[in-house]
Coordinates of C-alpha atoms in Angstrom, one line a residue:
Chain A
M18 CA 79.7 -44.4 -55.5
N19 CA 77.5 -44.5 -52.4
T20 CA 75.6 -47.5 -51.3
V21 CA 72.4 -46.8 -49.4
T22 CA 70.9 -49.3 -47.0
V23 CA 67.1 -49.4 -47.3
A24 CA 65.2 -50.5 -44.2
T25 CA 63.1 -53.6 -45.0
D26 CA 59.7 -54.4 -43.6
R27 CA 61.3 -57.0 -41.5
D28 CA 63.5 -54.4 -39.9
A29 CA 60.5 -52.2 -39.2
E30 CA 58.6 -55.1 -37.7
W31 CA 61.6 -56.0 -35.5
K32 CA 61.9 -52.5 -34.2
D33 CA 58.2 -52.4 -33.6
S34 CA 58.3 -55.5 -31.5
L35 CA 60.9 -54.0 -29.2
T36 CA 58.6 -51.1 -28.1
T37 CA 55.0 -52.3 -28.6
E38 CA 53.2 -55.1 -27.0
R39 CA 52.4 -58.3 -28.9
S40 CA 49.3 -58.0 -31.0
F41 CA 47.5 -60.6 -28.8
V42 CA 48.1 -58.5 -25.7
R43 CA 47.0 -55.4 -27.5
R44 CA 43.7 -57.0 -28.6
L45 CA 43.1 -58.3 -25.1
L46 CA 43.6 -54.9 -23.5
I47 CA 41.3 -53.1 -26.0
A48 CA 38.6 -55.8 -25.6
G49 CA 38.9 -55.4 -21.8
A50 CA 38.5 -51.6 -22.0
F51 CA 35.5 -52.0 -24.3
L52 CA 33.9 -54.6 -22.0
Y53 CA 34.3 -52.2 -19.0
L54 CA 32.8 -49.3 -20.9
T55 CA 30.0 -51.5 -22.2
I56 CA 29.0 -52.7 -18.7
F57 CA 29.3 -49.3 -17.0
L58 CA 28.4 -46.9 -19.7
F59 CA 26.8 -48.3 -22.8
V60 CA 24.3 -50.6 -21.2
P61 CA 23.0 -47.9 -18.8
L62 CA 22.7 -45.4 -21.7
V63 CA 20.8 -47.9 -23.8
A64 CA 18.7 -48.8 -20.9
I65 CA 17.7 -45.2 -20.3
F66 CA 16.4 -44.8 -23.8
A67 CA 14.8 -48.3 -23.8
E68 CA 12.9 -47.6 -20.6
A69 CA 12.0 -44.1 -21.8
F70 CA 10.3 -45.4 -25.0
K71 CA 8.5 -48.2 -23.1
H72 CA 5.2 -46.6 -23.8
G73 CA 6.0 -45.6 -27.3
L74 CA 6.8 -42.2 -28.8
S75 CA 3.7 -40.5 -27.4
G76 CA 4.4 -41.9 -23.9
Y77 CA 8.0 -40.5 -24.3
V78 CA 6.8 -37.1 -25.3
D79 CA 4.2 -37.0 -22.5
S80 CA 6.9 -37.5 -19.9
F81 CA 8.2 -34.0 -20.4
L82 CA 5.4 -32.2 -22.0
N83 CA 3.5 -31.7 -18.8
E84 CA 3.4 -28.7 -16.3
D85 CA 5.7 -30.1 -13.7
A86 CA 8.3 -31.4 -16.2
L87 CA 8.4 -28.2 -18.2
G88 CA 8.8 -26.2 -14.9
A89 CA 11.7 -28.4 -14.0
I90 CA 13.3 -27.8 -17.4
R91 CA 12.7 -24.1 -17.2
L92 CA 14.3 -24.0 -13.7
T93 CA 17.3 -26.0 -14.8
L94 CA 17.9 -23.7 -17.8
L95 CA 17.5 -20.6 -15.6
V96 CA 19.9 -21.8 -12.9
A97 CA 22.5 -22.6 -15.6
A98 CA 22.0 -19.3 -17.2
V99 CA 22.9 -17.5 -14.0
A100 CA 25.5 -19.9 -12.6
V101 CA 27.6 -20.5 -15.7
P102 CA 28.3 -16.8 -16.7
L103 CA 29.1 -15.9 -13.1
N104 CA 31.5 -18.8 -12.8
A105 CA 33.0 -18.0 -16.1
L106 CA 33.8 -14.5 -15.0
F107 CA 35.1 -15.6 -11.7
G108 CA 37.2 -18.3 -13.4
V109 CA 38.8 -15.9 -15.8
A110 CA 39.5 -13.4 -13.0
A111 CA 41.0 -16.0 -10.7
A112 CA 43.1 -17.6 -13.4
W113 CA 44.3 -14.1 -14.4
A114 CA 45.4 -13.2 -10.9
I115 CA 47.0 -16.6 -10.2
A116 CA 48.8 -16.9 -13.5
K117 CA 50.1 -13.4 -13.9
F118 CA 50.7 -12.1 -10.4
D119 CA 52.3 -13.0 -7.1
F120 CA 50.3 -12.1 -4.0
V121 CA 49.8 -13.2 -0.4
G122 CA 47.1 -15.8 -0.2
K123 CA 47.6 -17.1 -3.7
Q124 CA 48.0 -20.7 -2.6
I125 CA 44.9 -20.3 -0.4
L126 CA 42.9 -19.1 -3.3
I127 CA 44.0 -22.1 -5.4
T128 CA 43.0 -24.5 -2.6
L129 CA 39.7 -22.8 -2.1
I130 CA 38.9 -23.1 -5.8
D131 CA 39.5 -26.8 -5.7
M132 CA 37.5 -27.3 -2.5
P133 CA 34.0 -27.9 -4.1
L134 CA 35.5 -30.8 -6.0
A135 CA 36.7 -32.4 -2.7
V136 CA 33.5 -31.8 -0.8
S137 CA 30.5 -34.1 -1.1
P138 CA 27.7 -32.3 -2.9
V139 CA 25.3 -33.0 0.0
I140 CA 27.6 -31.0 2.3
S141 CA 27.8 -28.3 -0.3
G142 CA 24.0 -27.9 0.0
L143 CA 24.1 -28.2 3.8
I144 CA 26.4 -25.2 4.0
Y145 CA 23.6 -23.0 2.7
V146 CA 21.0 -24.6 5.1
L147 CA 23.3 -23.8 8.0
L148 CA 23.7 -20.2 6.7
F149 CA 20.2 -19.3 5.5
G150 CA 18.0 -21.9 7.2
A151 CA 15.4 -21.0 9.8
Q152 CA 17.9 -22.0 12.6
G153 CA 20.9 -20.8 10.5
W154 CA 23.2 -17.8 11.1
L155 CA 21.2 -15.5 8.8
G156 CA 17.9 -17.2 9.2
P157 CA 16.2 -14.8 11.6
W158 CA 17.4 -11.8 9.7
L159 CA 16.1 -13.2 6.4
A160 CA 12.8 -14.1 8.0
E161 CA 12.5 -10.5 9.3
H162 CA 13.0 -9.1 5.9
D163 CA 10.8 -11.7 4.2
I164 CA 13.6 -12.8 2.0
K165 CA 13.4 -16.4 0.8
I166 CA 16.7 -18.0 -0.1
L167 CA 16.3 -21.6 0.9
F168 CA 13.6 -23.7 -0.8
A169 CA 13.5 -21.1 -3.5
L170 CA 15.4 -20.1 -6.6
P171 CA 18.2 -18.1 -4.9
G172 CA 19.2 -21.1 -2.8
I173 CA 19.3 -23.4 -5.8
V174 CA 21.4 -20.9 -7.8
L175 CA 23.8 -20.4 -4.9
A176 CA 24.3 -24.2 -4.4
T177 CA 24.8 -24.7 -8.1
I178 CA 27.4 -21.9 -8.2
F179 CA 29.3 -23.4 -5.4
V180 CA 29.6 -26.8 -6.9
T181 CA 30.6 -25.5 -10.4
V182 CA 33.2 -22.9 -9.3
P183 CA 36.3 -24.9 -10.1
F184 CA 35.5 -25.8 -13.7
V185 CA 36.5 -22.7 -15.6
A186 CA 39.2 -21.7 -13.2
R187 CA 41.0 -25.0 -13.3
E188 CA 40.8 -25.2 -17.0
L189 CA 42.4 -21.7 -17.4
I190 CA 45.0 -21.6 -14.6
P191 CA 47.6 -24.0 -16.1
L192 CA 47.1 -22.6 -19.6
M193 CA 47.6 -19.0 -18.5
Q194 CA 50.5 -20.0 -16.3
S195 CA 52.2 -21.7 -19.3
Q196 CA 51.5 -18.7 -21.5
G197 CA 53.2 -16.3 -19.1
R198 CA 52.7 -12.6 -19.1
E199 CA 55.2 -11.4 -21.8
E200 CA 52.5 -10.9 -24.4
E201 CA 50.5 -8.8 -22.0
E202 CA 53.6 -6.8 -21.1
A203 CA 54.4 -6.2 -24.7
A204 CA 50.8 -5.0 -25.3
V205 CA 51.1 -2.5 -22.5
T206 CA 54.4 -1.1 -23.6
L207 CA 52.9 -0.6 -27.0
G208 CA 50.2 1.6 -25.4
A209 CA 47.3 -0.7 -25.0
S210 CA 44.9 0.0 -22.1
G211 CA 44.0 -2.7 -19.6
W212 CA 40.8 -3.5 -21.4
Q213 CA 42.4 -3.6 -24.8
M214 CA 45.2 -5.8 -23.6
F215 CA 42.6 -8.2 -22.1
T216 CA 40.3 -8.4 -25.1
R217 CA 42.9 -8.3 -27.9
V218 CA 45.7 -10.3 -26.4
T219 CA 44.6 -12.4 -23.4
L220 CA 41.1 -13.6 -24.5
P221 CA 42.1 -14.8 -27.9
N222 CA 44.9 -16.9 -26.4
I223 CA 42.5 -18.6 -23.9
K224 CA 39.3 -18.8 -25.9
W225 CA 39.2 -22.6 -26.6
S226 CA 40.1 -23.5 -23.0
L227 CA 37.5 -21.0 -21.8
L228 CA 34.9 -22.5 -24.0
Y229 CA 35.7 -26.0 -22.8
G230 CA 35.6 -24.9 -19.2
V231 CA 32.2 -23.2 -19.8
I232 CA 30.8 -26.4 -21.4
L233 CA 32.0 -28.5 -18.4
C234 CA 30.6 -26.0 -16.0
N235 CA 27.3 -26.0 -17.8
A236 CA 27.0 -29.8 -17.9
R237 CA 27.6 -29.9 -14.1
A238 CA 25.3 -27.1 -13.4
M239 CA 22.4 -28.7 -15.2
G240 CA 23.1 -32.1 -13.8
E241 CA 23.8 -31.3 -10.2
F242 CA 21.7 -33.4 -7.8
G243 CA 23.0 -33.6 -4.3
A244 CA 23.6 -30.0 -3.3
V245 CA 20.4 -28.8 -5.0
S246 CA 18.4 -31.6 -3.4
V247 CA 19.3 -30.3 0.1
V248 CA 18.4 -26.7 -0.6
S249 CA 15.5 -27.1 -2.9
G250 CA 12.5 -28.2 -0.8
H251 CA 11.3 -30.3 -3.7
I252 CA 8.2 -28.2 -4.4
R253 CA 6.9 -29.7 -7.6
G254 CA 6.8 -27.4 -10.5
L255 CA 8.5 -24.6 -8.5
T256 CA 11.8 -25.7 -7.0
N257 CA 12.6 -28.9 -8.8
T258 CA 15.3 -29.0 -11.3
M259 CA 15.4 -31.7 -13.9
P260 CA 17.6 -34.1 -11.8
L261 CA 15.3 -33.7 -8.8
H262 CA 12.2 -34.2 -11.0
V263 CA 13.7 -37.4 -12.3
E264 CA 14.0 -38.6 -8.7
I265 CA 10.4 -37.7 -7.8
L266 CA 9.1 -39.5 -10.8
Y267 CA 11.1 -42.6 -10.1
N268 CA 10.0 -42.6 -6.4
E269 CA 6.4 -42.6 -7.7
Y270 CA 7.1 -45.8 -9.6
N271 CA 6.7 -43.7 -12.8
A272 CA 9.8 -45.2 -14.3
A273 CA 9.0 -44.5 -17.9
S274 CA 8.5 -40.8 -17.3
A275 CA 11.6 -40.7 -15.1
F276 CA 13.7 -42.2 -17.8
G277 CA 12.0 -39.9 -20.3
V278 CA 13.3 -36.8 -18.5
A279 CA 16.6 -38.5 -17.8
S280 CA 17.0 -39.1 -21.5
L281 CA 17.0 -35.3 -22.0
L282 CA 19.9 -35.0 -19.6
T283 CA 21.6 -37.8 -21.5
L284 CA 21.2 -35.9 -24.7
L285 CA 22.8 -32.9 -22.9
A286 CA 25.7 -35.2 -22.0
I287 CA 26.1 -36.3 -25.6
V288 CA 26.1 -32.7 -26.9
T289 CA 28.6 -31.7 -24.2
L290 CA 31.0 -34.5 -25.2
S291 CA 30.7 -33.7 -28.9
A292 CA 31.4 -30.1 -28.3
K293 CA 34.4 -31.2 -26.2
A294 CA 35.7 -33.4 -28.9
L295 CA 35.4 -30.6 -31.5
I296 CA 37.2 -28.1 -29.2
E297 CA 40.0 -30.5 -28.6
R298 CA 40.5 -30.9 -32.3
K299 CA 40.7 -27.1 -32.7
T300 CA 43.2 -26.9 -29.8
V301 CA 45.4 -29.6 -31.3
S302 CA 45.4 -27.9 -34.7
A303 CA 46.1 -24.6 -33.1
K304 CA 49.0 -26.1 -31.2
S305 CA 50.5 -27.8 -34.3
Q306 CA 50.9 -24.3 -35.8
R307 CA 53.2 -23.3 -33.0
Chain B
M11 CA 65.7 11.3 -25.5
S12 CA 68.3 11.4 -22.7
I13 CA 68.0 9.2 -19.7
H14 CA 69.0 10.0 -16.1
V15 CA 68.9 7.3 -13.5
E16 CA 69.3 8.7 -10.0
H17 CA 70.0 6.6 -6.9
V18 CA 67.8 3.7 -7.9
T19 CA 67.5 0.8 -5.5
K20 CA 65.3 -2.2 -6.0
R21 CA 64.9 -5.2 -3.7
F22 CA 63.0 -8.5 -4.2
G23 CA 62.3 -9.7 -0.7
T24 CA 65.6 -9.6 1.1
F25 CA 67.7 -9.7 -2.1
T26 CA 69.0 -6.3 -3.3
V27 CA 68.9 -6.4 -7.1
L28 CA 69.9 -2.8 -7.7
N29 CA 72.1 -1.0 -5.3
D30 CA 72.0 2.8 -5.5
V31 CA 72.5 2.9 -9.3
N32 CA 73.2 6.1 -11.1
L33 CA 73.5 6.4 -14.8
Q34 CA 73.3 9.0 -17.6
V35 CA 72.6 8.1 -21.2
G36 CA 72.7 10.8 -23.9
A37 CA 70.1 11.2 -26.6
G38 CA 70.7 9.0 -29.6
E39 CA 73.2 6.8 -27.8
L40 CA 73.3 3.0 -28.0
V41 CA 74.3 1.8 -24.6
A42 CA 74.8 -1.8 -23.6
L43 CA 74.1 -3.0 -20.0
L44 CA 76.6 -5.8 -19.7
G45 CA 76.9 -8.3 -16.9
P46 CA 76.3 -11.9 -15.7
S47 CA 72.9 -13.3 -14.8
G48 CA 71.6 -11.7 -11.7
C49 CA 73.5 -8.5 -11.9
G50 CA 70.4 -6.4 -12.2
K51 CA 70.6 -5.3 -15.8
T52 CA 67.2 -6.6 -16.8
T53 CA 65.6 -5.2 -13.7
L54 CA 67.1 -1.8 -14.5
L55 CA 65.8 -2.1 -18.1
R56 CA 62.3 -3.0 -16.9
I57 CA 62.3 -0.1 -14.4
L58 CA 63.1 2.2 -17.3
A59 CA 60.2 0.7 -19.2
G60 CA 57.8 1.1 -16.3
L61 CA 57.3 -2.7 -15.9
E62 CA 58.8 -2.5 -12.4
R63 CA 59.0 0.3 -9.9
P64 CA 62.1 1.2 -8.0
D65 CA 62.0 1.1 -4.2
Q66 CA 64.1 4.2 -4.1
G67 CA 65.4 6.7 -6.6
R68 CA 64.2 8.6 -9.6
I69 CA 64.1 8.2 -13.4
F70 CA 64.2 11.1 -15.8
L71 CA 63.5 10.7 -19.5
H72 CA 64.4 13.8 -21.5
G73 CA 64.5 15.9 -18.4
A74 CA 61.1 15.0 -17.2
E75 CA 60.6 12.7 -14.1
V76 CA 58.8 9.6 -15.0
T77 CA 59.3 7.4 -11.9
D78 CA 55.6 7.2 -11.3
Q79 CA 54.5 7.4 -14.9
R80 CA 52.4 4.6 -16.3
I81 CA 53.9 2.3 -18.8
T82 CA 51.4 3.3 -21.5
E83 CA 52.4 7.0 -21.2
R84 CA 56.2 6.5 -21.5
R85 CA 56.4 5.9 -25.3
V86 CA 59.1 3.3 -24.8
G87 CA 59.7 0.4 -27.3
F88 CA 60.5 -2.9 -25.6
V89 CA 61.9 -5.9 -27.3
F90 CA 61.8 -9.1 -25.3
Q91 CA 64.3 -12.0 -25.3
H92 CA 61.6 -14.4 -26.3
Y93 CA 60.0 -12.0 -28.8
A94 CA 56.5 -11.9 -27.0
L95 CA 54.8 -11.7 -30.4
F96 CA 51.0 -12.1 -30.3
R97 CA 50.7 -15.6 -31.4
H98 CA 47.2 -15.4 -32.8
M99 CA 47.9 -12.4 -35.0
T100 CA 49.7 -12.2 -38.3
V101 CA 53.0 -10.5 -38.6
A102 CA 51.3 -7.4 -40.1
E103 CA 48.8 -7.3 -37.3
N104 CA 51.5 -7.6 -34.8
V105 CA 53.4 -4.7 -36.2
A106 CA 50.2 -2.6 -36.5
F107 CA 49.1 -3.3 -32.9
G108 CA 50.7 -0.3 -31.3
L109 CA 48.9 1.9 -33.8
T110 CA 45.6 0.2 -33.6
V111 CA 45.3 0.6 -29.9
Q112 CA 45.7 4.3 -30.0
P113 CA 42.6 6.3 -29.0
R114 CA 40.4 7.2 -31.9
A115 CA 41.5 10.8 -31.9
Q116 CA 45.1 10.0 -32.3
R117 CA 44.9 6.9 -34.4
P118 CA 46.0 7.1 -38.0
S119 CA 43.7 6.0 -40.8
T120 CA 43.7 2.3 -41.7
A121 CA 45.4 3.1 -45.0
R122 CA 48.1 5.0 -43.2
I123 CA 48.6 2.2 -40.7
Q124 CA 49.0 -0.3 -43.5
E125 CA 51.5 1.9 -45.2
K126 CA 53.5 2.3 -42.0
V127 CA 53.4 -1.5 -41.5
R128 CA 54.7 -2.0 -45.1
E129 CA 57.5 0.5 -44.5
L130 CA 58.6 -1.1 -41.3
L131 CA 58.5 -4.6 -42.7
T132 CA 60.6 -3.4 -45.6
L133 CA 63.0 -1.9 -43.1
V134 CA 63.4 -5.3 -41.4
Q135 CA 63.4 -7.1 -44.7
L136 CA 60.3 -9.2 -44.0
Q137 CA 57.8 -7.8 -46.5
A138 CA 57.1 -11.3 -47.8
M139 CA 56.1 -12.5 -44.3
A140 CA 53.3 -10.0 -43.7
D141 CA 50.5 -12.6 -43.6
R142 CA 52.4 -15.3 -41.8
Y143 CA 51.9 -16.2 -38.2
P144 CA 54.8 -16.0 -35.7
S145 CA 54.8 -19.8 -35.4
Q146 CA 55.8 -20.0 -39.0
L147 CA 58.9 -17.8 -38.7
S148 CA 62.4 -18.6 -37.6
G149 CA 63.8 -17.1 -34.4
G150 CA 65.7 -14.4 -36.2
Q151 CA 62.7 -13.4 -38.2
R152 CA 60.5 -13.3 -35.1
Q153 CA 62.9 -10.9 -33.4
R154 CA 62.9 -8.6 -36.4
V155 CA 59.2 -8.6 -36.3
A156 CA 59.4 -7.7 -32.6
L157 CA 61.7 -4.9 -33.4
A158 CA 59.4 -3.6 -36.2
R159 CA 56.5 -3.8 -33.8
A160 CA 58.4 -1.7 -31.2
L161 CA 59.4 0.9 -33.7
A162 CA 55.9 1.3 -35.1
V163 CA 54.8 3.6 -32.3
E164 CA 57.8 5.8 -32.9
P165 CA 59.2 5.4 -29.4
K166 CA 61.7 7.9 -28.0
L167 CA 63.5 5.1 -26.2
L168 CA 64.2 1.6 -27.4
L169 CA 64.9 -1.0 -24.8
L170 CA 66.1 -4.5 -25.8
D171 CA 66.3 -7.3 -23.3
E172 CA 68.9 -9.8 -24.4
P173 CA 67.2 -9.6 -27.9
F174 CA 69.5 -12.2 -29.5
G175 CA 69.9 -14.5 -26.5
A176 CA 67.6 -17.1 -27.9
L177 CA 69.2 -17.3 -31.3
D178 CA 72.2 -19.3 -32.5
A179 CA 75.6 -17.8 -32.8
K180 CA 75.7 -16.9 -36.5
V181 CA 72.3 -15.3 -36.5
R182 CA 73.2 -13.4 -33.4
K183 CA 76.3 -11.9 -35.0
E184 CA 74.3 -10.9 -38.1
L185 CA 71.5 -9.3 -36.2
R186 CA 73.9 -7.5 -33.9
R187 CA 75.5 -5.7 -36.8
W188 CA 72.2 -5.1 -38.4
L189 CA 70.9 -3.6 -35.2
R190 CA 73.9 -1.2 -35.0
R191 CA 73.3 -0.2 -38.7
L192 CA 69.7 0.3 -38.0
H193 CA 70.5 2.5 -35.0
D194 CA 72.9 4.5 -37.1
E195 CA 70.1 5.2 -39.4
L196 CA 67.3 6.0 -36.9
H197 CA 69.2 7.5 -34.0
I198 CA 66.8 6.4 -31.3
T199 CA 68.2 6.3 -27.8
S200 CA 68.7 2.6 -27.2
I201 CA 69.6 0.4 -24.3
L202 CA 70.7 -3.2 -24.9
V203 CA 70.9 -5.7 -22.1
T204 CA 73.2 -8.6 -22.7
H205 CA 75.5 -11.0 -21.0
D206 CA 77.6 -11.5 -24.1
Q207 CA 80.6 -9.2 -23.9
E208 CA 81.3 -9.6 -27.6
E209 CA 77.9 -8.3 -28.4
A210 CA 78.3 -5.3 -26.1
L211 CA 81.7 -4.4 -27.4
E212 CA 80.7 -4.7 -31.0
A213 CA 77.3 -3.0 -31.0
A214 CA 77.3 -0.3 -28.4
H215 CA 78.7 3.3 -28.2
R216 CA 79.1 2.9 -24.5
V217 CA 79.2 -0.1 -22.3
V218 CA 77.9 -0.2 -18.7
V219 CA 79.4 -3.2 -16.8
M220 CA 77.2 -4.3 -13.9
H221 CA 77.8 -6.8 -11.1
Q222 CA 75.6 -7.7 -8.2
G223 CA 73.4 -4.7 -8.5
N224 CA 76.3 -2.2 -8.9
I225 CA 77.8 -0.4 -11.9
E226 CA 81.4 -1.4 -12.1
Q227 CA 82.4 0.7 -15.0
V228 CA 81.0 2.9 -17.7
G229 CA 83.0 3.7 -20.9
T230 CA 83.4 3.1 -24.5
P231 CA 84.1 -0.5 -25.6
D232 CA 87.8 0.4 -26.0
E233 CA 87.9 2.0 -22.5
V234 CA 86.4 -0.9 -20.7
Y235 CA 88.4 -3.5 -22.5
E236 CA 91.8 -1.8 -22.4
N237 CA 91.5 0.0 -19.1
P238 CA 89.2 -2.0 -16.9
A239 CA 88.6 -0.3 -13.6
T240 CA 88.1 -3.4 -11.4
P241 CA 89.1 -7.0 -11.4
F242 CA 85.5 -8.0 -12.2
V243 CA 85.5 -5.9 -15.4
Y244 CA 88.8 -7.3 -16.4
Q245 CA 87.7 -10.9 -16.0
F246 CA 84.3 -10.4 -17.5
L247 CA 85.4 -8.8 -20.7
G248 CA 87.7 -11.5 -21.8
D249 CA 90.0 -14.3 -20.8
V250 CA 92.5 -13.5 -18.1
N251 CA 95.5 -15.0 -16.3
V252 CA 95.5 -14.2 -12.6
F253 CA 98.8 -14.1 -10.9
H254 CA 98.7 -13.8 -7.1
G255 CA 101.9 -11.8 -6.7
R256 CA 103.2 -8.6 -7.9
I257 CA 105.7 -7.1 -10.2
A258 CA 108.2 -5.4 -8.1
H259 CA 111.2 -3.5 -9.5
D260 CA 110.6 -5.0 -12.9
R261 CA 110.8 -8.5 -11.5
Y262 CA 107.9 -10.9 -11.1
E263 CA 107.7 -12.2 -7.6
D264 CA 105.1 -14.9 -7.0
K265 CA 103.0 -15.6 -4.0
E266 CA 105.5 -17.8 -2.2
A267 CA 108.2 -15.2 -2.5
D268 CA 106.1 -12.3 -1.4
E269 CA 103.7 -13.1 1.3
R270 CA 103.9 -9.9 3.2
A271 CA 100.6 -8.2 3.6
H272 CA 100.5 -4.5 2.7
A273 CA 98.6 -2.0 4.8
D274 CA 96.5 0.7 3.1
A275 CA 96.4 4.2 4.4
D276 CA 93.3 3.4 6.4
G277 CA 95.0 0.4 8.0
S278 CA 93.1 -2.3 6.1
D279 CA 94.9 -5.2 4.5
H280 CA 95.2 -5.6 0.8
R281 CA 97.1 -7.7 -1.5
E282 CA 98.1 -7.2 -5.1
V283 CA 96.9 -9.3 -7.9
T284 CA 98.3 -9.2 -11.5
F285 CA 96.0 -9.7 -14.5
V286 CA 97.4 -10.5 -17.9
R287 CA 95.4 -11.3 -21.0
P288 CA 96.4 -14.6 -22.8
H289 CA 97.3 -12.7 -26.0
D290 CA 99.5 -10.3 -24.1
L291 CA 101.9 -13.0 -23.1
E292 CA 105.0 -13.5 -25.1
L293 CA 106.7 -16.9 -25.3
S294 CA 110.3 -17.6 -26.1
L295 CA 112.3 -20.8 -26.2
N296 CA 115.3 -19.4 -24.4
R297 CA 115.6 -17.2 -21.4
T298 CA 116.4 -13.7 -22.6
T299 CA 115.7 -11.6 -19.5
P300 CA 115.7 -12.5 -15.8
T301 CA 112.1 -11.4 -15.5
Q302 CA 110.6 -14.2 -17.5
L303 CA 108.6 -17.0 -16.0
E304 CA 109.6 -20.5 -16.7
A305 CA 106.8 -22.9 -17.7
T306 CA 106.1 -26.2 -19.4
V307 CA 103.7 -26.7 -22.3
K308 CA 100.8 -28.9 -21.2
F309 CA 98.2 -28.5 -23.9
I310 CA 97.9 -27.0 -27.4
I311 CA 94.7 -26.3 -29.3
T312 CA 95.3 -25.3 -32.9
A313 CA 91.7 -25.3 -34.2
G314 CA 90.3 -21.9 -34.6
A315 CA 91.6 -18.5 -35.6
R316 CA 94.4 -18.5 -33.0
V317 CA 96.3 -21.1 -31.1
Q318 CA 95.6 -21.7 -27.4
V319 CA 98.5 -23.0 -25.3
E320 CA 98.2 -24.1 -21.7
L321 CA 101.3 -23.9 -19.6
A322 CA 102.2 -25.1 -16.2
S323 CA 104.3 -22.6 -14.3
K324 CA 107.5 -23.9 -12.8
E325 CA 107.5 -22.0 -9.6
S326 CA 103.8 -22.3 -8.6
S327 CA 101.1 -24.7 -9.6
E328 CA 99.4 -22.1 -11.6
I329 CA 98.1 -22.8 -15.1
I330 CA 98.9 -20.1 -17.6
A331 CA 96.8 -19.6 -20.7
V332 CA 98.5 -18.1 -23.7
E333 CA 97.0 -17.2 -27.1
L334 CA 99.4 -17.1 -30.0
T335 CA 99.0 -16.2 -33.6
K336 CA 99.4 -19.1 -36.0
E337 CA 102.6 -17.6 -37.4
R338 CA 104.2 -17.3 -34.0
Y339 CA 103.2 -20.8 -33.1
R340 CA 104.8 -22.1 -36.3
E341 CA 107.9 -20.1 -35.6
L342 CA 108.2 -21.6 -32.1
K343 CA 107.4 -25.2 -33.3
L344 CA 105.9 -25.8 -29.9
Q345 CA 105.2 -29.3 -28.6
Q346 CA 103.8 -30.8 -25.4
G347 CA 106.5 -30.9 -22.8
D348 CA 108.6 -28.1 -24.2
V349 CA 110.0 -25.6 -21.7
V350 CA 109.2 -22.0 -22.5
F351 CA 109.8 -18.6 -21.0
V352 CA 106.8 -16.2 -20.5
H353 CA 106.9 -12.5 -20.5
P354 CA 103.9 -10.1 -20.3
R355 CA 103.6 -7.4 -22.8
Q356 CA 101.0 -5.7 -20.9
L357 CA 99.5 -6.3 -17.5
Q358 CA 97.4 -4.7 -14.8
V359 CA 97.8 -4.8 -11.1
F360 CA 94.7 -4.5 -8.9
K361 CA 94.6 -4.0 -5.2
V362 CA 92.3 -6.6 -3.7
P363 CA 91.2 -6.4 -0.1
G364 CA 92.4 -9.1 2.2
P365 CA 95.7 -10.4 3.6
G366 CA 98.5 -11.8 1.4

């Protein structure tokens, strides 16, 4: 006859105490984290909405239902609509090359991709002023051909592209590296063309990370201030994106309107974070099937 | 489809992976490329598939030169060591892949594709798994799916890169026999890369033993095992006792007794090394002939199908490994410390370059 020892609750508690902190310490740490978040995140967020609604609902709506504000919103959306797809394409192409091939200059490419994250946004904007400005390298040539890059839409788009380059690529590179290239090789030996291999084997394997990268890229593209501020020229209604418009309003002591427009950007942030959380859940459930 | 490999050389940087390799494979043969890691066998396989290009040399498939032909045109089935199944597709979709990517003109109808998938899954005995995902299958099942997928496009050549390497011993043995039976049924020219000599000897019609980018020997399993052409082949294909001496005039003279170097016809030095397999050594408790080697029993392992005995030679410090049948072991009633006399039933002497 076999005797079986059953672990009692006390055994479990004892084991737990060896590897987890005491409950008092745990509560202290969690409280500390919440306090930190409250001061630096929650209070500012609440303050934004509180200030935005200072003049009531109609005041709130007025802050962005005017010519200048709508222009800023349109411009922001347009810039994102150009910058994000381009960077998504570049990100996929760069991650593909880096993950599946060996070539001279690979490390340089990786470093270059990371560069916009290390460089101050103001410098990012300054690069374009030095290139395309009146005293810049290409300035005289552009003036000759009557092409406006700075203080116009093209400049803003370029600056935004520059600062958002890393997001998709950095999301995809480690993923594609860990996936290796055997599946692609298998597809090719089975007769798939390059395009078929890419759309039917590679893309489905990276789709959630790609989406995540695109969402991050979009959030940054819409919210970029420093680089765009340098190249924009701040022409109301024409070359102001939403972040710039918020600055102008605030500098005119029109705090309520400033916060009103800012609240739209905050909503964008909240939507971005929700999408991120959803995607993460999808990725976890996909991984657990492995 | 016959294969003809002509003077193929491949380098990665300064490292020569394949060194002027020549090989012929007849149509319908199952050939094993056998060798240790780094010998170039996988590279050769990938060159045949078109996944790598040789730096020099030419490849002919069924008489036609394919050295520069694109992978997609070669009609080669490739089975990877780690299966490389498409993780987001079901088993059925995986198997159907090769058919669904064909250009519209050649592609069979959906119904025909489904039928083919069913046939293949039945062939590999996985009909019940058609709607599962690869992550839900065991290693052995995944490899069978990979094989079915490779066979779906009716390849003229089947290339298997250590297909059972990632599986445990029992599954490996089963699949190895299953593969051989499958090959006997389908007769597709197949090349199997492996570092497991048992696998090569059991499954293949012919074995190609490779070492450091060169082919050491090509032959049937019997040939390479019984008549190894080089010391490397001898050592790789089974356990071996190496005696640094030579059998002269029916007498074993060990290293200390015979240190004279011999000169070859071209004047270079060589010495002679004697190889004996553990199961070709006979033990007796009394000296019966003057040619026997005296040794002491150091270690006995009785677990397993045969008994492994480790002896320490009296004359030299060499350790001699002997394999006995259980009956013989019981006859001898061996114990640690016993003195025994060793005599080889069969041996092979190789000339190895270098002074004595």
